[in-house]
Coordinates of C-alpha atoms in Angstrom, one line a residue:
Chain Z
M1 CA -90.2 27.1 -22.9
L2 CA -90.3 27.3 -26.7
N3 CA -89.9 31.1 -26.8
I4 CA -86.4 31.1 -28.3
S5 CA -84.9 34.6 -28.2
P6 CA -83.2 36.2 -31.2
A7 CA -79.8 35.8 -29.4
E8 CA -80.5 32.1 -28.9
W9 CA -81.5 31.7 -32.6
T10 CA -78.2 33.4 -33.6
A11 CA -76.3 30.7 -31.7
V12 CA -78.4 27.9 -33.2
L13 CA -78.1 29.2 -36.8
L14 CA -74.4 29.9 -36.3
S15 CA -74.0 26.3 -35.1
L16 CA -75.8 25.0 -38.1
K17 CA -73.7 27.1 -40.5
V18 CA -70.4 26.1 -38.8
G19 CA -71.5 22.4 -38.8
L20 CA -72.6 22.5 -42.4
V21 CA -69.5 24.3 -43.7
A22 CA -67.2 22.0 -41.7
T23 CA -68.9 18.9 -43.0
L24 CA -69.0 20.0 -46.6
V25 CA -65.4 20.9 -46.7
A26 CA -64.3 17.8 -44.7
T27 CA -66.2 15.3 -46.8
P28 CA -64.1 15.2 -50.0
I29 CA -61.0 15.1 -47.9
G30 CA -62.5 12.4 -45.7
I31 CA -63.5 10.3 -48.8
A32 CA -60.0 10.6 -50.2
I33 CA -58.4 9.5 -46.9
A34 CA -60.9 6.8 -46.3
W35 CA -60.3 5.4 -49.7
L36 CA -56.5 5.5 -49.2
L37 CA -56.8 3.7 -45.8
A38 CA -59.4 1.2 -47.1
R39 CA -57.7 0.2 -50.4
H40 CA -54.0 0.9 -50.1
H41 CA -51.0 -0.1 -48.1
F42 CA -48.3 2.5 -47.8
W43 CA -45.4 3.4 -45.6
G44 CA -46.7 5.3 -42.5
K45 CA -50.3 4.1 -42.9
S46 CA -50.7 3.4 -39.2
L47 CA -49.4 6.9 -38.3
V48 CA -51.9 8.5 -40.7
D49 CA -54.6 6.3 -39.0
A50 CA -53.5 7.4 -35.6
V51 CA -53.3 11.1 -36.5
I52 CA -56.9 11.1 -37.8
Y53 CA -58.2 9.5 -34.6
L54 CA -56.1 11.8 -32.4
P55 CA -58.8 14.5 -32.0
L56 CA -61.1 11.8 -30.5
V57 CA -58.7 11.0 -27.7
L58 CA -56.8 14.2 -27.2
P59 CA -58.3 16.7 -24.7
P60 CA -60.2 19.1 -26.9
V61 CA -58.4 22.0 -25.2
V62 CA -55.1 20.6 -26.5
T63 CA -56.5 20.5 -30.1
G64 CA -57.8 24.0 -29.8
Y65 CA -54.5 25.3 -28.4
L66 CA -52.6 23.6 -31.2
L67 CA -54.9 25.2 -33.7
L68 CA -54.4 28.6 -32.1
L69 CA -50.6 28.1 -32.4
T70 CA -50.8 27.0 -36.0
F71 CA -53.7 28.9 -37.5
G72 CA -53.7 32.0 -35.2
R73 CA -52.7 35.3 -36.7
K74 CA -49.1 34.7 -35.6
G75 CA -49.2 31.0 -36.3
L76 CA -47.1 29.5 -39.0
V77 CA -50.0 28.6 -41.3
G78 CA -52.4 31.2 -40.1
G79 CA -50.0 34.1 -40.7
W80 CA -49.2 33.0 -44.2
L81 CA -52.9 32.5 -45.1
A82 CA -53.8 35.9 -43.8
D83 CA -50.9 37.7 -45.6
H84 CA -51.2 35.9 -48.9
L85 CA -54.8 34.7 -49.3
G86 CA -56.6 37.0 -46.8
I87 CA -58.1 34.0 -45.0
V88 CA -58.3 34.6 -41.3
F89 CA -59.4 31.8 -38.9
A90 CA -58.6 33.4 -35.5
F91 CA -61.7 34.6 -33.7
R92 CA -63.9 34.1 -36.8
W93 CA -66.7 31.7 -37.5
T94 CA -64.4 30.2 -40.1
G95 CA -62.0 29.2 -37.3
A96 CA -64.9 27.6 -35.5
A97 CA -65.7 25.6 -38.7
L98 CA -62.0 24.5 -38.9
A99 CA -62.0 23.4 -35.3
C100 CA -65.3 21.6 -35.7
G101 CA -64.2 20.0 -38.9
I102 CA -61.0 18.6 -37.3
M103 CA -62.8 17.4 -34.2
S104 CA -65.6 15.6 -36.2
F105 CA -63.2 14.2 -38.8
P106 CA -62.7 10.8 -37.1
L107 CA -66.5 10.3 -36.9
L108 CA -66.9 11.3 -40.5
V109 CA -64.1 9.1 -41.9
R110 CA -64.9 5.9 -40.1
P111 CA -68.3 5.0 -41.7
I112 CA -66.9 6.1 -45.1
R113 CA -63.9 3.8 -44.7
L114 CA -66.1 0.9 -43.5
S115 CA -68.4 1.3 -46.5
I116 CA -65.6 1.5 -49.0
E117 CA -64.1 -1.6 -47.4
A118 CA -67.5 -3.3 -47.7
V119 CA -67.6 -2.7 -51.5
D120 CA -66.9 -6.1 -53.2
R121 CA -63.6 -5.8 -55.0
R122 CA -64.8 -8.4 -57.4
L123 CA -67.3 -5.9 -58.7
E124 CA -64.4 -3.4 -59.2
Q125 CA -62.5 -6.1 -61.2
A126 CA -65.6 -6.8 -63.3
A127 CA -65.9 -3.0 -64.0
S128 CA -62.2 -2.9 -65.2
T129 CA -62.8 -5.9 -67.5
L130 CA -65.7 -4.0 -68.9
G131 CA -63.4 -1.1 -69.9
A132 CA -63.5 1.2 -66.9
A133 CA -60.2 2.9 -66.0
P134 CA -59.4 3.0 -62.3
S135 CA -60.9 6.5 -61.9
K136 CA -64.1 5.4 -63.6
V137 CA -64.2 2.3 -61.5
F138 CA -64.1 4.5 -58.4
L139 CA -66.7 7.0 -59.7
T140 CA -69.2 4.5 -61.1
V141 CA -68.9 1.5 -58.8
T142 CA -67.0 2.2 -55.5
L143 CA -68.5 5.6 -54.8
P144 CA -72.2 4.9 -55.5
L145 CA -72.0 1.6 -53.5
A146 CA -70.3 3.5 -50.6
L147 CA -72.7 6.5 -50.9
P148 CA -75.1 5.6 -48.1
G149 CA -72.0 5.1 -45.8
I150 CA -70.7 8.5 -47.0
L151 CA -74.0 10.2 -46.1
A152 CA -74.1 8.4 -42.7
G153 CA -70.5 9.7 -42.0
M154 CA -71.6 13.2 -43.1
V155 CA -74.6 13.2 -40.7
L156 CA -72.5 11.9 -37.8
G157 CA -69.7 14.4 -38.5
F158 CA -72.3 17.2 -38.7
A159 CA -73.9 16.2 -35.4
K160 CA -70.5 16.1 -33.8
A161 CA -69.5 19.4 -35.4
I162 CA -72.5 21.4 -34.1
G163 CA -71.9 20.1 -30.6
E164 CA -68.2 20.8 -30.5
F165 CA -67.1 23.0 -27.5
G166 CA -63.6 22.6 -26.1
A167 CA -61.4 23.1 -29.2
T168 CA -63.7 25.8 -30.6
I169 CA -63.8 28.0 -27.5
T170 CA -60.0 27.6 -27.0
F171 CA -59.2 28.5 -30.6
V172 CA -61.8 31.2 -31.5
S173 CA -63.2 32.1 -28.1
N174 CA -66.9 32.8 -27.3
I175 CA -68.0 35.8 -29.3
P176 CA -71.8 36.1 -29.7
G177 CA -72.8 36.2 -33.4
E178 CA -69.3 35.2 -34.6
T179 CA -68.1 32.2 -32.7
Q180 CA -70.7 31.5 -30.1
T181 CA -72.2 28.2 -31.1
I182 CA -75.0 26.4 -29.1
S183 CA -72.6 24.7 -26.8
A184 CA -70.7 28.0 -26.0
A185 CA -74.0 29.8 -25.5
I186 CA -75.2 27.1 -23.1
Y187 CA -72.0 27.3 -21.2
T188 CA -72.3 31.1 -21.0
L189 CA -75.9 30.9 -19.8
T190 CA -74.9 28.5 -17.0
Q191 CA -72.5 31.1 -15.7
V192 CA -75.0 33.8 -15.3
P193 CA -77.9 34.1 -12.8
D194 CA -81.4 33.3 -14.2
G195 CA -79.8 31.7 -17.3
D196 CA -81.4 28.3 -16.6
M197 CA -84.5 28.6 -18.8
A198 CA -82.6 29.9 -21.8
A199 CA -79.9 27.2 -21.3
L200 CA -82.7 24.5 -21.2
R201 CA -84.2 25.8 -24.4
L202 CA -80.9 25.4 -26.1
V203 CA -80.4 22.0 -24.5
A204 CA -83.8 21.0 -26.0
V205 CA -82.7 22.3 -29.4
S206 CA -79.4 20.4 -29.4
I207 CA -81.2 17.2 -28.3
V208 CA -83.6 17.5 -31.2
I209 CA -80.7 18.1 -33.7
S210 CA -78.7 15.2 -32.4
L211 CA -81.7 12.8 -32.4
V212 CA -82.6 13.7 -36.0
A213 CA -79.0 13.3 -37.0
L214 CA -78.8 9.8 -35.5
V215 CA -82.1 8.7 -37.0
V216 CA -81.1 9.9 -40.4
S217 CA -77.7 8.3 -40.1
E218 CA -79.3 5.0 -39.1
W219 CA -81.6 5.2 -42.1
F220 CA -78.7 5.7 -44.4
T221 CA -76.9 2.7 -42.9
R222 CA -79.9 0.5 -43.5
R223 CA -80.2 1.7 -47.0
A224 CA -76.5 0.9 -47.6
T225 CA -77.0 -2.7 -46.7
Q226 CA -80.0 -3.0 -49.0
R227 CA -78.1 -1.3 -51.8
L228 CA -75.2 -3.8 -51.6
H229 CA -77.8 -6.5 -52.1
G230 CA -79.3 -4.9 -55.2
I231 CA -82.8 -4.4 -53.7
Chain W
M1 CA -56.3 -16.6 -82.7
L2 CA -55.3 -16.9 -79.0
R3 CA -51.7 -17.4 -78.2
V4 CA -50.8 -18.1 -74.6
D5 CA -47.3 -18.9 -73.2
V6 CA -47.2 -17.9 -69.5
Y7 CA -45.6 -18.8 -66.2
K8 CA -47.0 -17.6 -62.9
Q9 CA -46.0 -18.6 -59.4
L10 CA -48.9 -18.5 -56.8
G11 CA -47.6 -19.5 -53.4
D12 CA -46.3 -23.1 -53.8
F13 CA -48.5 -23.6 -56.9
A14 CA -47.3 -22.7 -60.4
V15 CA -49.2 -22.2 -63.6
E16 CA -47.1 -22.9 -66.7
V17 CA -49.3 -23.0 -69.8
T18 CA -48.6 -22.9 -73.5
F19 CA -51.1 -23.3 -76.3
V20 CA -52.2 -21.7 -79.5
S21 CA -55.9 -21.9 -80.3
E22 CA -57.7 -21.1 -83.6
G23 CA -61.0 -22.4 -82.3
R24 CA -64.2 -20.4 -82.0
V25 CA -64.6 -21.9 -78.5
T26 CA -61.5 -22.9 -76.7
G27 CA -62.5 -25.1 -73.8
L28 CA -60.3 -25.1 -70.6
F29 CA -60.9 -28.3 -68.8
G30 CA -59.6 -29.4 -65.5
S31 CA -60.6 -30.2 -61.9
S32 CA -60.7 -27.4 -59.3
G33 CA -57.3 -26.2 -58.4
A34 CA -55.9 -27.0 -61.9
G35 CA -55.2 -23.3 -62.5
K36 CA -58.1 -22.6 -64.9
T37 CA -59.2 -19.4 -63.2
S38 CA -55.7 -18.1 -62.7
L39 CA -55.1 -18.6 -66.4
V40 CA -58.3 -16.9 -67.4
N41 CA -57.5 -14.0 -65.1
M42 CA -54.1 -13.6 -66.8
I43 CA -55.8 -13.5 -70.2
A44 CA -58.2 -10.8 -68.8
G45 CA -55.2 -8.9 -67.4
L46 CA -56.4 -9.1 -63.8
L47 CA -53.3 -11.2 -63.0
K48 CA -49.9 -10.4 -64.4
P49 CA -47.8 -13.4 -65.5
D50 CA -44.3 -13.6 -64.0
R51 CA -43.0 -14.2 -67.5
G52 CA -44.5 -15.0 -70.8
F53 CA -46.7 -13.9 -73.6
I54 CA -50.4 -13.5 -74.4
A55 CA -51.8 -12.3 -77.7
V56 CA -55.3 -12.2 -79.2
G57 CA -55.2 -12.0 -83.0
N58 CA -52.3 -9.6 -83.8
E59 CA -52.4 -7.7 -80.6
V60 CA -49.9 -8.5 -77.9
L61 CA -51.5 -8.1 -74.4
D62 CA -48.7 -9.4 -72.3
D63 CA -45.0 -9.7 -73.2
T64 CA -42.8 -9.7 -70.1
L65 CA -39.6 -9.5 -72.2
A66 CA -40.8 -6.4 -74.0
G67 CA -42.3 -5.0 -70.8
I68 CA -45.8 -5.1 -72.2
H69 CA -48.8 -5.5 -69.8
V70 CA -52.0 -4.0 -71.2
P71 CA -54.3 -3.2 -68.2
P72 CA -57.7 -5.0 -68.1
H73 CA -59.7 -1.9 -69.0
R74 CA -57.8 -1.5 -72.3
R75 CA -58.1 -5.2 -73.4
R76 CA -61.6 -5.2 -74.5
I77 CA -62.0 -8.8 -73.4
G78 CA -65.5 -9.7 -72.1
Y79 CA -65.4 -11.7 -68.9
V80 CA -68.4 -13.6 -67.5
F81 CA -67.6 -14.7 -64.0
Q82 CA -69.1 -17.7 -62.2
D83 CA -70.8 -15.4 -59.8
A84 CA -72.0 -13.0 -62.5
R85 CA -70.9 -9.9 -60.6
L86 CA -73.7 -7.7 -61.7
F87 CA -73.6 -4.2 -60.3
P88 CA -76.2 -4.1 -57.5
H89 CA -76.8 -0.3 -57.6
L90 CA -77.8 -0.5 -61.3
T91 CA -80.8 -1.9 -63.1
V92 CA -80.5 -4.8 -65.5
M93 CA -80.6 -2.3 -68.4
Q94 CA -77.9 -0.1 -66.9
N95 CA -75.8 -3.2 -66.2
L96 CA -76.1 -4.2 -69.9
H97 CA -74.9 -0.9 -71.1
Y98 CA -72.1 -0.4 -68.6
G99 CA -69.3 -2.0 -70.7
R100 CA -70.6 -0.3 -73.9
R101 CA -70.5 3.1 -72.2
M102 CA -67.1 2.6 -70.7
N103 CA -65.7 1.5 -74.1
G104 CA -67.2 4.5 -75.8
V105 CA -69.3 2.2 -78.1
V106 CA -72.1 4.2 -79.7
Y107 CA -75.6 3.2 -78.5
D108 CA -77.1 0.9 -81.1
R109 CA -80.7 -0.1 -80.6
A110 CA -80.4 -3.0 -83.1
D111 CA -77.4 -4.4 -81.3
Q112 CA -79.2 -4.2 -78.0
D113 CA -82.3 -5.8 -79.4
R114 CA -80.2 -8.6 -80.9
V115 CA -78.4 -9.4 -77.6
V116 CA -81.7 -9.1 -75.6
A117 CA -83.4 -11.5 -78.0
L118 CA -80.5 -13.9 -78.1
L119 CA -80.5 -14.2 -74.3
D120 CA -84.2 -13.8 -73.9
I121 CA -83.9 -11.1 -71.2
G122 CA -86.4 -8.5 -72.5
N123 CA -88.7 -8.9 -69.5
L124 CA -85.9 -8.3 -67.0
L125 CA -84.6 -4.9 -68.2
A126 CA -86.2 -2.7 -65.6
R127 CA -85.4 -5.0 -62.7
R128 CA -82.8 -4.6 -60.0
T129 CA -80.2 -7.3 -59.8
G130 CA -81.3 -8.6 -56.4
Q131 CA -84.6 -9.8 -58.0
L132 CA -83.0 -12.1 -60.5
S133 CA -82.6 -15.9 -60.4
G134 CA -79.2 -17.4 -60.8
G135 CA -79.8 -18.3 -64.4
E136 CA -81.1 -14.8 -65.2
R137 CA -78.1 -13.2 -63.6
Q138 CA -75.8 -15.3 -65.8
R139 CA -77.7 -14.3 -68.9
V140 CA -77.5 -10.6 -68.0
A141 CA -73.8 -10.9 -67.3
L142 CA -73.4 -12.5 -70.8
G143 CA -75.4 -9.7 -72.4
R144 CA -73.3 -7.1 -70.6
A145 CA -70.1 -8.6 -71.9
L146 CA -71.5 -9.0 -75.4
L147 CA -72.7 -5.3 -75.7
M148 CA -69.2 -4.0 -75.1
Q149 CA -68.3 -5.7 -78.4
P150 CA -65.4 -7.7 -77.1
R151 CA -62.8 -9.2 -79.3
L152 CA -62.7 -12.3 -77.0
L153 CA -65.2 -13.6 -74.5
L154 CA -64.0 -15.4 -71.3
L155 CA -66.5 -17.6 -69.6
D156 CA -65.3 -18.9 -66.2
E157 CA -67.7 -21.8 -65.3
P158 CA -70.7 -19.6 -66.1
L159 CA -73.0 -22.6 -65.2
G160 CA -70.9 -23.6 -62.1
S161 CA -73.3 -22.1 -59.6
L162 CA -76.5 -23.5 -61.2
D163 CA -78.4 -26.7 -60.7
S164 CA -78.7 -29.1 -63.7
A165 CA -82.2 -27.7 -64.7
R166 CA -80.8 -24.2 -64.8
K167 CA -77.7 -25.4 -66.7
A168 CA -80.0 -27.0 -69.3
E169 CA -81.8 -23.6 -69.5
I170 CA -78.6 -21.6 -70.3
L171 CA -76.6 -24.1 -72.5
P172 CA -78.8 -23.5 -75.6
Y173 CA -78.1 -19.7 -75.3
L174 CA -74.3 -20.4 -75.2
I175 CA -74.6 -22.6 -78.3
R176 CA -76.5 -19.9 -80.1
L177 CA -73.9 -17.4 -79.0
R178 CA -71.1 -19.6 -80.5
D179 CA -72.9 -20.0 -83.8
E180 CA -74.4 -16.5 -84.1
A181 CA -72.3 -13.9 -82.3
G182 CA -69.0 -14.5 -84.0
V183 CA -67.0 -13.7 -80.9
P184 CA -64.2 -16.2 -80.1
M185 CA -64.7 -17.6 -76.6
V186 CA -62.6 -19.3 -73.9
Y187 CA -64.9 -21.5 -71.9
V188 CA -63.8 -22.8 -68.6
S189 CA -65.4 -25.9 -67.1
H190 CA -64.8 -29.1 -65.1
D191 CA -67.8 -30.7 -66.9
P192 CA -66.9 -32.8 -70.0
G193 CA -70.5 -32.8 -71.1
E194 CA -70.7 -29.0 -71.3
L195 CA -67.4 -28.8 -73.2
R196 CA -68.4 -31.6 -75.7
Q197 CA -71.4 -29.5 -76.6
L198 CA -69.6 -26.2 -76.9
A199 CA -65.9 -26.4 -77.4
T200 CA -64.2 -26.6 -80.8
Q201 CA -60.8 -27.0 -79.2
V202 CA -59.9 -28.2 -75.7
V203 CA -57.0 -27.5 -73.4
V204 CA -56.8 -30.0 -70.5
L205 CA -55.1 -28.6 -67.5
Q206 CA -53.6 -30.6 -64.7
H207 CA -51.7 -29.2 -61.7
G208 CA -51.2 -25.9 -63.6
R209 CA -49.8 -27.5 -66.8
V210 CA -51.3 -28.5 -70.1
A211 CA -51.9 -32.3 -70.0
T212 CA -53.6 -32.6 -73.4
F213 CA -54.6 -30.3 -76.2
G214 CA -56.8 -31.1 -79.2
D215 CA -60.4 -31.1 -80.5
A216 CA -63.3 -32.1 -78.2
G217 CA -62.4 -35.7 -78.7
V218 CA -59.6 -35.4 -76.2
L219 CA -62.3 -35.2 -73.5
A220 CA -63.3 -38.8 -74.2
R221 CA -59.7 -40.0 -73.6
V222 CA -59.5 -37.9 -70.4
A223 CA -62.8 -39.3 -69.2
S224 CA -61.8 -42.9 -69.9
A225 CA -58.3 -42.4 -68.4
G226 CA -59.8 -40.6 -65.3

């Protein structure tokens, strides 16, 4: 049962790499957007809100197909990136990371937004009377107090990213060693005779990864509450 | 010298206050809802007057006619809130030095020791803020405001959330602060007793306007009239 083959390891490690890169790139963007949504009112705010949560409700195939149209080699953005910056997403692991980052973005942003909203604005006011410019207030008060929520969002986003299937397979296909993540590998194994044991091994691995992510996320959330009470 | 001449509409309530105070401690007296906190927030820069003028010494902080509104972080006015507002993610020591760091004031061990001794908080420095009593929190908040070397100190009912035993614990520190620190203060309270002990000049606010202005003696008249 635990004899995980090299091919299966490749899928597991690729998933971890894709999930990690997707989360690390999405986090600063997520923090910026969460802060905008938590602290500001602007024209079109509810539209931005809706667009962020769209991947959660759209069929993943639709998101993947839209990514293919936009970021594929002949896509508007993808063509430009390939010609000018040499960045190619189509049928590469980077494309898988892009798809996973977008699909997990709602889960990443939500805890960050909630934790920024929970930061007492009176503390931010106190910081400004103590001489902190708005950027310093954000860096020295808002961000540290929201940090456990940010980490919780990253963990949730990461867990979602490594499990992503529909958008990824639509956008970058199912290429072993390049774009075949755990989910795609399990799907492939269920399509071949005698694939069950291998599929179950990967199922066990993904259950373990997801459980660890949830436990870690829960711990960070608890820590956030304590931190806001100065314990 | 503190010069205030402001108007601010807040819903159906308006604050319209004019006074010039030369005092070391300017007391702002009034019942709750008289506009004391709104006025202090305007002096701190947290609230922008609709029209008017605020100056500390020679520096104009607000002048709506000239389009001047210095943001709070550039005013260098220490503000001690009723609820202390210590930063929960920092230790007492880190809280104390926050304002100093943000204002680029060079670390001065002697200054720190003086403030710590004045407020008697030497045994609290390593603690987290959640482990402090109400009186301790207020003393740390005072120390934090003092270490930024403010040109003016605003104290908005700093004893308001404390019981009378705790009040008696803090009041001597405030009197020492007045006599030793040399920073002019604006002290907000609805307790005539506190102000009689602390204030050198008193502004009595009623419904957002100045009802009386004078030395601490005006409190006796307010008390007997009220």
